[in-house]
Coordinates of C-alpha atoms in Angstrom, one line a residue:
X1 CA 132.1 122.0 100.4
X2 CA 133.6 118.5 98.7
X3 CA 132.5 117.5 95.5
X4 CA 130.9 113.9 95.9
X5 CA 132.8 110.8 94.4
X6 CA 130.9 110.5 91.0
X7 CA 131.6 106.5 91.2
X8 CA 130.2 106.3 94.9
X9 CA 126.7 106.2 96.1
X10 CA 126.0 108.4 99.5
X11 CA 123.3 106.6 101.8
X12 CA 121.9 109.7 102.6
X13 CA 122.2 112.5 105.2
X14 CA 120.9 111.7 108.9
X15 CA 120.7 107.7 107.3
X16 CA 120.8 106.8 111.4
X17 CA 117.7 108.5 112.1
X18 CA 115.7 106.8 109.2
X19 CA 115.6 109.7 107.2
X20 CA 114.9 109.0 103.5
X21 CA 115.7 112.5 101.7
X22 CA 112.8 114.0 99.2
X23 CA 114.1 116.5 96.4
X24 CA 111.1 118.3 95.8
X25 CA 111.9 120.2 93.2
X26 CA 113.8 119.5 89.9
X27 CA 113.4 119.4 86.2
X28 CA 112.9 117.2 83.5
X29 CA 114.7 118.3 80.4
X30 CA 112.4 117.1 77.8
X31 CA 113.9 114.8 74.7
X32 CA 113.9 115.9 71.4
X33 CA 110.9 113.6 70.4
X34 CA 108.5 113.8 73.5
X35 CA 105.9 114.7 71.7
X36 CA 106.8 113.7 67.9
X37 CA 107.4 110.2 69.5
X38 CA 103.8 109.6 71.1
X39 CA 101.8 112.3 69.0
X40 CA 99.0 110.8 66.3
X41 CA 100.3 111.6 62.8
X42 CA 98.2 113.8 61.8
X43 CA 100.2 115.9 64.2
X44 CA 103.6 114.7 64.3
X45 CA 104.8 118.1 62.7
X46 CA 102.8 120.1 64.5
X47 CA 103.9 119.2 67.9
X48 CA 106.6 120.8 70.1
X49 CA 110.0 119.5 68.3
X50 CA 113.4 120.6 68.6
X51 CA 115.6 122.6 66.0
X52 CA 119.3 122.1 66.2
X53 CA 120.8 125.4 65.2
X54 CA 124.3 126.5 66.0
X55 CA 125.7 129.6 67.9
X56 CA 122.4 129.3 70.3
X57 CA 120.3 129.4 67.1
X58 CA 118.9 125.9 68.4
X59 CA 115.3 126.3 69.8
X60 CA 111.7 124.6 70.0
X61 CA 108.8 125.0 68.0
X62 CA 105.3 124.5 67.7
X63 CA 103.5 124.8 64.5
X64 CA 106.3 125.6 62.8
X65 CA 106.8 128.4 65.1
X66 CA 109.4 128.8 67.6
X67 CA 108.2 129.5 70.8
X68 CA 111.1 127.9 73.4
X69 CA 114.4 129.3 73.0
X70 CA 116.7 127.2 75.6
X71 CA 118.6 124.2 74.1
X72 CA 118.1 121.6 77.4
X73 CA 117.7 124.0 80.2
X74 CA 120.6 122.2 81.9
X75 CA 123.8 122.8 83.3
X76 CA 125.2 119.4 84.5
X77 CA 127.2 118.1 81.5
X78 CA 128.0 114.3 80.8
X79 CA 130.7 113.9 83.0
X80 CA 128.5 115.1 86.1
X81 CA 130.4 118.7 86.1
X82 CA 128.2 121.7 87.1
X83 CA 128.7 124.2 84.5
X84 CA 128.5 127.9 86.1
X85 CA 127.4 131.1 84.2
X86 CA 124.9 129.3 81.9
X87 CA 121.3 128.8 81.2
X88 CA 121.9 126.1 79.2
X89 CA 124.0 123.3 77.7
X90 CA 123.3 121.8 74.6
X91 CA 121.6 118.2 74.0
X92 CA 124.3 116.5 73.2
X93 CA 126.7 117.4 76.3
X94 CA 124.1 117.4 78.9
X95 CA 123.9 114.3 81.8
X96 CA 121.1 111.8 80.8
X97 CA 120.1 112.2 84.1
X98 CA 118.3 115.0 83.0
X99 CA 116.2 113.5 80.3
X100 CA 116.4 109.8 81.1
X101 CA 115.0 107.7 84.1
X102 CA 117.2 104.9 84.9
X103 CA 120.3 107.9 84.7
X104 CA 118.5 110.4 87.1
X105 CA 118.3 107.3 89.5
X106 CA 122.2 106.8 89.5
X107 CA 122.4 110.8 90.2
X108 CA 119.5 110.4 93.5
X109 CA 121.8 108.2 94.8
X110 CA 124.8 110.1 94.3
X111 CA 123.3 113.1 96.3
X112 CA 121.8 110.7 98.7
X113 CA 118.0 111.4 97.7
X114 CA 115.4 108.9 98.2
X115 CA 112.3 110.5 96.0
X116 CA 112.3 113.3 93.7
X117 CA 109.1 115.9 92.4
X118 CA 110.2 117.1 88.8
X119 CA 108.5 120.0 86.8
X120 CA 108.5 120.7 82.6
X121 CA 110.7 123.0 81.5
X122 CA 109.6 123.2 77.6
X123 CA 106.0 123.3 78.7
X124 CA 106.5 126.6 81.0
X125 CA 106.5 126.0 84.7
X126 CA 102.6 126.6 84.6
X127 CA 102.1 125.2 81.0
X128 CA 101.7 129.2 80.0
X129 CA 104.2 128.1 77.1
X130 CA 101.3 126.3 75.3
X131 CA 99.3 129.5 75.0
X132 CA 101.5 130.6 72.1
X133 CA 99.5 127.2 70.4
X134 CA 96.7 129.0 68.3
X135 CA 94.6 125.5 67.6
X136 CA 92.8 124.9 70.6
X137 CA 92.9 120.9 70.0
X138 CA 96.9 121.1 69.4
X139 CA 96.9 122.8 72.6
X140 CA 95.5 120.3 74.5
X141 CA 97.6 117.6 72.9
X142 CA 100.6 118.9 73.5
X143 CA 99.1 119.4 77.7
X144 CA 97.9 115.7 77.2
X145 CA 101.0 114.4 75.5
X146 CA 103.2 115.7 78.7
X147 CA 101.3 114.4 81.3
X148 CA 101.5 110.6 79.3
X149 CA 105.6 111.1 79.4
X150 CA 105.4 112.3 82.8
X151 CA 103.5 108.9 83.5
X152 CA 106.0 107.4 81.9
X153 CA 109.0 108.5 83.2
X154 CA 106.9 107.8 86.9
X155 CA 106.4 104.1 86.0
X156 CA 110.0 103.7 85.0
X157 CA 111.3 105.1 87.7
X158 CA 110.8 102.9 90.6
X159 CA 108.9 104.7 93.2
X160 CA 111.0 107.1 93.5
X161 CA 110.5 109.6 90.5
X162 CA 107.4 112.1 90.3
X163 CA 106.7 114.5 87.5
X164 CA 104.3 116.8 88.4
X165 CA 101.0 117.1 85.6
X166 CA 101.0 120.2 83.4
X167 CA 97.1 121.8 83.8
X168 CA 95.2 123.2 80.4
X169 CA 94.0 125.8 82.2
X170 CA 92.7 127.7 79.3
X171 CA 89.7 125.4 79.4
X172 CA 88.5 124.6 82.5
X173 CA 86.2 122.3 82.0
X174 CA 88.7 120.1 79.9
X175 CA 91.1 120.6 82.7
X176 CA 89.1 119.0 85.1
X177 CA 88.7 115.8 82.7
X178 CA 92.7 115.9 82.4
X179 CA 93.4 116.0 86.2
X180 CA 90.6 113.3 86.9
X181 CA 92.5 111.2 83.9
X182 CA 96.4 111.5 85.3
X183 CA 94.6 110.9 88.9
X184 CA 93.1 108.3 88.3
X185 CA 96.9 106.8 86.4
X186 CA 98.7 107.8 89.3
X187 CA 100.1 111.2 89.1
X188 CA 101.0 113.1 92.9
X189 CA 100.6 116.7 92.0
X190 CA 99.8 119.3 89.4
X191 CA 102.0 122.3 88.3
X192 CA 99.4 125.4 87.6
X193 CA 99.5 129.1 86.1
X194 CA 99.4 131.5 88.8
X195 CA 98.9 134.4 86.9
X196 CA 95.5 133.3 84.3
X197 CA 94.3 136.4 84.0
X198 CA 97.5 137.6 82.1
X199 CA 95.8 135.5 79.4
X200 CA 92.2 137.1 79.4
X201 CA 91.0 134.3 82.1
X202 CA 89.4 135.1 85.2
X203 CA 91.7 135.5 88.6
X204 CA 91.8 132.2 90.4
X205 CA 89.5 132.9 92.9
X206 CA 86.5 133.6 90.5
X207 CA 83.6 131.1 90.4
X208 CA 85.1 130.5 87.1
X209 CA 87.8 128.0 88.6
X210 CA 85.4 126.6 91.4
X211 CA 84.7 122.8 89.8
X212 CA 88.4 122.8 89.2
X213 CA 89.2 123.8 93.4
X214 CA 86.8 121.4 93.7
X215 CA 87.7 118.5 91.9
X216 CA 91.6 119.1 93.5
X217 CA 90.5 119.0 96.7
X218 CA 88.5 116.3 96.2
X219 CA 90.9 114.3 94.9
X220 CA 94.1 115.6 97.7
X221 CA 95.9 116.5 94.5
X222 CA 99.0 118.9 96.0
X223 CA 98.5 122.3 93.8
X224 CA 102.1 123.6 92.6
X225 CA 102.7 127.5 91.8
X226 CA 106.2 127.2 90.5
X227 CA 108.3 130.4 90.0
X228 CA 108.0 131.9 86.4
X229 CA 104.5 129.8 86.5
X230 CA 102.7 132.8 85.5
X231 CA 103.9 135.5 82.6
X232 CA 107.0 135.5 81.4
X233 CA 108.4 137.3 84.3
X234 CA 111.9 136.1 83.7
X235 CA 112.0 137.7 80.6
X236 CA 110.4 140.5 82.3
X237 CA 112.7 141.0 84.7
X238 CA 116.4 140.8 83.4
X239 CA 116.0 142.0 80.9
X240 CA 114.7 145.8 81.7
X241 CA 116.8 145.5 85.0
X242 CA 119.9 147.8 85.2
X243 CA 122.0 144.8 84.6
X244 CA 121.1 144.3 81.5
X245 CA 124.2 144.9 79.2
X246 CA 126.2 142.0 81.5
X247 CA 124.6 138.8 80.7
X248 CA 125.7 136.4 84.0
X249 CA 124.4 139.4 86.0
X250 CA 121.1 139.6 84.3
X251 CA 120.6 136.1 85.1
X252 CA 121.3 136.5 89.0
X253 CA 118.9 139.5 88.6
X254 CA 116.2 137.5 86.6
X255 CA 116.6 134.3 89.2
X256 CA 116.2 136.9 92.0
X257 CA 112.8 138.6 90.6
X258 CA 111.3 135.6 90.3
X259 CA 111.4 134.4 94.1
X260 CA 109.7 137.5 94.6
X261 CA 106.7 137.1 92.6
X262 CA 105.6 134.1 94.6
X263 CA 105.2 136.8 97.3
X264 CA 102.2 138.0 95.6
X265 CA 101.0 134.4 94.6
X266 CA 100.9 133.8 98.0
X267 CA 99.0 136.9 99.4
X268 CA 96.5 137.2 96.5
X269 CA 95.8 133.5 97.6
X270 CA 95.5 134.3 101.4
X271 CA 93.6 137.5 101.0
X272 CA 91.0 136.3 98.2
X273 CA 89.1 133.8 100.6
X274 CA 90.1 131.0 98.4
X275 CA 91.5 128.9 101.1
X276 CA 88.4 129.5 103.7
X277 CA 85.9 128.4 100.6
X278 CA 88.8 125.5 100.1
X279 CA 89.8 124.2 103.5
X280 CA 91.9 121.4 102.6
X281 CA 93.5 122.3 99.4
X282 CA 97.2 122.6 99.7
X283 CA 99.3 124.8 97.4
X284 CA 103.3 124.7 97.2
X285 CA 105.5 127.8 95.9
X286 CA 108.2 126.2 94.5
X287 CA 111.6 127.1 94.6
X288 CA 110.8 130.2 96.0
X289 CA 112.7 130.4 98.7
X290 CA 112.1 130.3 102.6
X291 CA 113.8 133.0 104.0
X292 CA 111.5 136.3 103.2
X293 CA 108.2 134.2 104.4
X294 CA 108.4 135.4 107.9
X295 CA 107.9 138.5 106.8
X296 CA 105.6 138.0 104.6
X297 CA 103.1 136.3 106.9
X298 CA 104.5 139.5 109.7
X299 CA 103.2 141.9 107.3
X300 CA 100.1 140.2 106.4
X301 CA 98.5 139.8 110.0
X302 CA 99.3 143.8 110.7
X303 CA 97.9 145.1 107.4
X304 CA 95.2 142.3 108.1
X305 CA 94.5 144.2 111.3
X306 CA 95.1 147.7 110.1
X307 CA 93.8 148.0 106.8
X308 CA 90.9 145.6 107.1
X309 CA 89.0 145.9 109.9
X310 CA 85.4 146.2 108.8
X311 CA 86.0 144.1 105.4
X312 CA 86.5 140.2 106.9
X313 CA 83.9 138.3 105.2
X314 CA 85.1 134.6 103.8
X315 CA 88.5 135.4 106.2
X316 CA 87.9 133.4 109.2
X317 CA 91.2 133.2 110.0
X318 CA 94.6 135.5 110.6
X319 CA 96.9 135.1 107.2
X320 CA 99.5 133.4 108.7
X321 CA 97.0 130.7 110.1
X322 CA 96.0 130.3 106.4
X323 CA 99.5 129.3 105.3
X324 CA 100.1 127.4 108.2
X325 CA 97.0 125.2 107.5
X326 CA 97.4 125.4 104.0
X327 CA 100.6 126.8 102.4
X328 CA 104.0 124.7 101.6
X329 CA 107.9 126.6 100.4
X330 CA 111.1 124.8 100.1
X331 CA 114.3 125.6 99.9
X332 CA 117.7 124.5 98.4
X333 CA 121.0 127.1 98.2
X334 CA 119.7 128.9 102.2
X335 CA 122.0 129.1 104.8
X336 CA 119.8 131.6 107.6
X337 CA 116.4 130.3 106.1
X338 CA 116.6 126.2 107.3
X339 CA 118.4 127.8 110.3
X340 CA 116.3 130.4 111.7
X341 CA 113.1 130.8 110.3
X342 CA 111.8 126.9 110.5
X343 CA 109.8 128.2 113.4
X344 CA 108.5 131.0 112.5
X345 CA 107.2 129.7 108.8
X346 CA 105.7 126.8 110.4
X347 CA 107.9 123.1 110.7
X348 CA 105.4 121.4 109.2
X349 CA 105.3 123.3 106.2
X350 CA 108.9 122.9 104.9
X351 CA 110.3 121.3 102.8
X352 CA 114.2 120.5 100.6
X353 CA 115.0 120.7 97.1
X354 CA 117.8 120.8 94.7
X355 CA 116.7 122.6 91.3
X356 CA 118.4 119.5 89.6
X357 CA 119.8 120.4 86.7
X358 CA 119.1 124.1 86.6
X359 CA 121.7 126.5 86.4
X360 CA 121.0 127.3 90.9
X361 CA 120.8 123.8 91.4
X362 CA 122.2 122.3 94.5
X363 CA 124.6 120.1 93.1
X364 CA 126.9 117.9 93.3
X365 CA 126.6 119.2 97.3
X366 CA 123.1 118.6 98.2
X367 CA 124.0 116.0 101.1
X368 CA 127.0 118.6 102.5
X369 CA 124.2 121.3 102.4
X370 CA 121.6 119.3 104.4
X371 CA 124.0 118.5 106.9
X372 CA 125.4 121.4 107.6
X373 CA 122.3 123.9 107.8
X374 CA 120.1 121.3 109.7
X375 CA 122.2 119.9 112.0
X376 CA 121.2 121.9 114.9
X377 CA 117.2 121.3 114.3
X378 CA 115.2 118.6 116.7
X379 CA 115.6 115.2 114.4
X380 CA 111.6 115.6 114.5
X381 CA 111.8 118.8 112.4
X382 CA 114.2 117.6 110.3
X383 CA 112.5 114.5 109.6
X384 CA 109.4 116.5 108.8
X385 CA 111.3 118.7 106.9
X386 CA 113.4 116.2 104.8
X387 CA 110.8 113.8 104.2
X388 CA 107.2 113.0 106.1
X389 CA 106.1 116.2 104.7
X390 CA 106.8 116.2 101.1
X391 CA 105.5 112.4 101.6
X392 CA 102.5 113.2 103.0
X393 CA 101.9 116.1 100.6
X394 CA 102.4 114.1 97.2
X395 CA 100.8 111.0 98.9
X396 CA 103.8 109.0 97.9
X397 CA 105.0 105.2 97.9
X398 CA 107.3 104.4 101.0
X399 CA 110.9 105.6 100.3
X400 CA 112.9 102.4 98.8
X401 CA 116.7 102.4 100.0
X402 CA 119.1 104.6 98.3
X403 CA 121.2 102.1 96.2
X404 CA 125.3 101.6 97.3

């Protein structure tokens, strides 16, 4: 795979057949003064800031209280070099393409992509991170204070950036308000916990969470269950694993583990009846992976007819015609998934990423990537898969021309 020309813009990958590329998934590494820069001052020193610290001592804290222990959550330094092995750079050596507008636009059209979804890292991929705030109105001000970034960072970037709204989900009723607020300003999508009653709240197909279901729906807001989006299963995972006294292999182990939880994510939200009460509420697992869904959905409509023959009510349909009607995944590093298993998890429910500037991003070779493992698809399903579904998903502006 070549390394693109850092000084040379790419017009994109299938540019002949009118394809403009979505990333739907990457990451916003937040600035040091997000939320010290826009919070009232009554708070300023109680909002999420950063602490420079040396030998990884540097972290975020809330309060007063540290509660986010990765520097930038990047690996793409300021010469545009992936850095391998890492979770994290610091600040001061990391692209401003992570954590500033008009820069991530010169790095879309160096991978040759159009549009681009981006998720929190600070916040937690489901906001859980702001359930470590004990005052409840704090809490919501650091959700709020996000989302206004976000918008932001969405107005500045030309039609082609689209961070995704954190959700207070530990108040319902004030999440509701939130999501009707960054609606109604123009925000595509919402990243939510998957995992609420980890935090004493009901499972999310309880009457509890109905008005919110509703009001999504209502409003074609795309609902996003990012990996780690629920406990802090990364933690979780590498650490007890049998890798745990090598730290690049805990990592792999971590990364791995998480895929996998969105299996459950998935099933819990097939199997509860959610989607039959909800008929036209999408829901994305994000960078999850595409390759295990086949089995997944296999597994589902024989335990479906073997283990629940006489207990069907609010399940009209087979599991895998749920996620067909209902269900997105994407994927980025795959070589068999965009291959072989299009079919099978559905064409129209597939869509590309990058991970931009994680540490399994797909960069600087998105564009060699997409070409390779997509050339043999139908130009319909690749359109479909590179672009008119994320669009129509996310609702977004027409793609503007990747810039030479």
């Amino acid at each position: 795979m070549t390394t693109p020309n850092k000084s040379t813009a790419f017009m994109g990958p299938f540019i002949d057949e009118g394809i403009r590329v979505i990333d739907m998934d990457s990451h916003w590494t937040e600035p040091p003064d997000l939320w010290t820069s826009r919070a009232p001052a009554k708070y300023r020193d109680r909002v999420p800031k950063f602490v420079p610290g040396d030998n990884g001592a540097a972290h975020w804290a809330v309060d007063g209280v540290p509660f986010y222990f990765l520097e930038a959550n990047a690996v793409v330094n300021a010469n545009g070099d992936k850095i391998p092995g890492i979770l994290s750079l610091p600040f001061e050596e990391v692209d401003r393409g992570a954590y500033e507008p008009k820069a991530r636009l010169k790095v879309l059209d160096r991978l040759g992509i159009s549009q681009q979804i981006i998720y929190p890292n600070v916040a937690g991929f489901g906001s859980t991170n702001f359930m470590k705030v004990q005052d409840s109105e704090l809490r919501r001000l650091c959700a709020a204070t996000w989302n206004d970034a976000a918008l932001e960072v969405q107005a500045e970037g030309e039609d082609r950036l689209f961070p995704q709204a954190v959700v207070p989900f530990w108040d319902v009723e004030y999440a509701v308000e939130e999501l009707k607020r960054v609606r109604g300003l123009g925000i595509t999508g919402i990243t939510m916990c998957s995992e609420p009653e980890a935090f004493g709240l009901p499972y999310l197909d309880e009457e509890h969470w109905d008005t919110f279901w509703a009001t999504c729906q209502d409003l074609q807001v795309a609902v996003n269950f990012h990996i780690g989006g629920g406990t802090d299963a990364f933690t979780r995972t590498p650490w007890k694993s049998m890798a745990r006294k090598h730290p690049q292999r805990r990592l792999a182990v971590g990364s791995i583990g998480l895929f996998i939880d969105n299996f459950r994510v998935i099933i819990n939200l097939i199997y509860s009846g959610l989607l039959e009460r909800f008929p036209t509420l999408k829901f994305v697992s994000v960078e999850s992976g595409i390759g295990w869904i086949p089995f997944v959905l296999e597994a589902a409509d024989y335990q479906f007819e073997e283990t629940c023959p006489d207990d069907r009510e609010g399940l009209t349909l087979k599991p895998s015609e749920y996620f067909r009607r209902q269900i997105f995944a994407s994927f980025w590093f795959e070589d068999f998934g965009p291959r072989n298993v299009i079919p099978l998890v559905g064409e129209d429910n597939v869509m590309f990423e990058t991970d931009y500037p994680h540490p399994t991003c797909l960069y600087p070779g998105a564009q060699e990537h997409i070409i390779d493992v997509l050339s043999d698809l139908e130009p319909r399903v690749r359109r479909k898969v590179l672009q008119d579904t994320a669009a129509k998903l996310y609702g977004l502006p027409p793609a503007p021309a990747i810039r030479a």
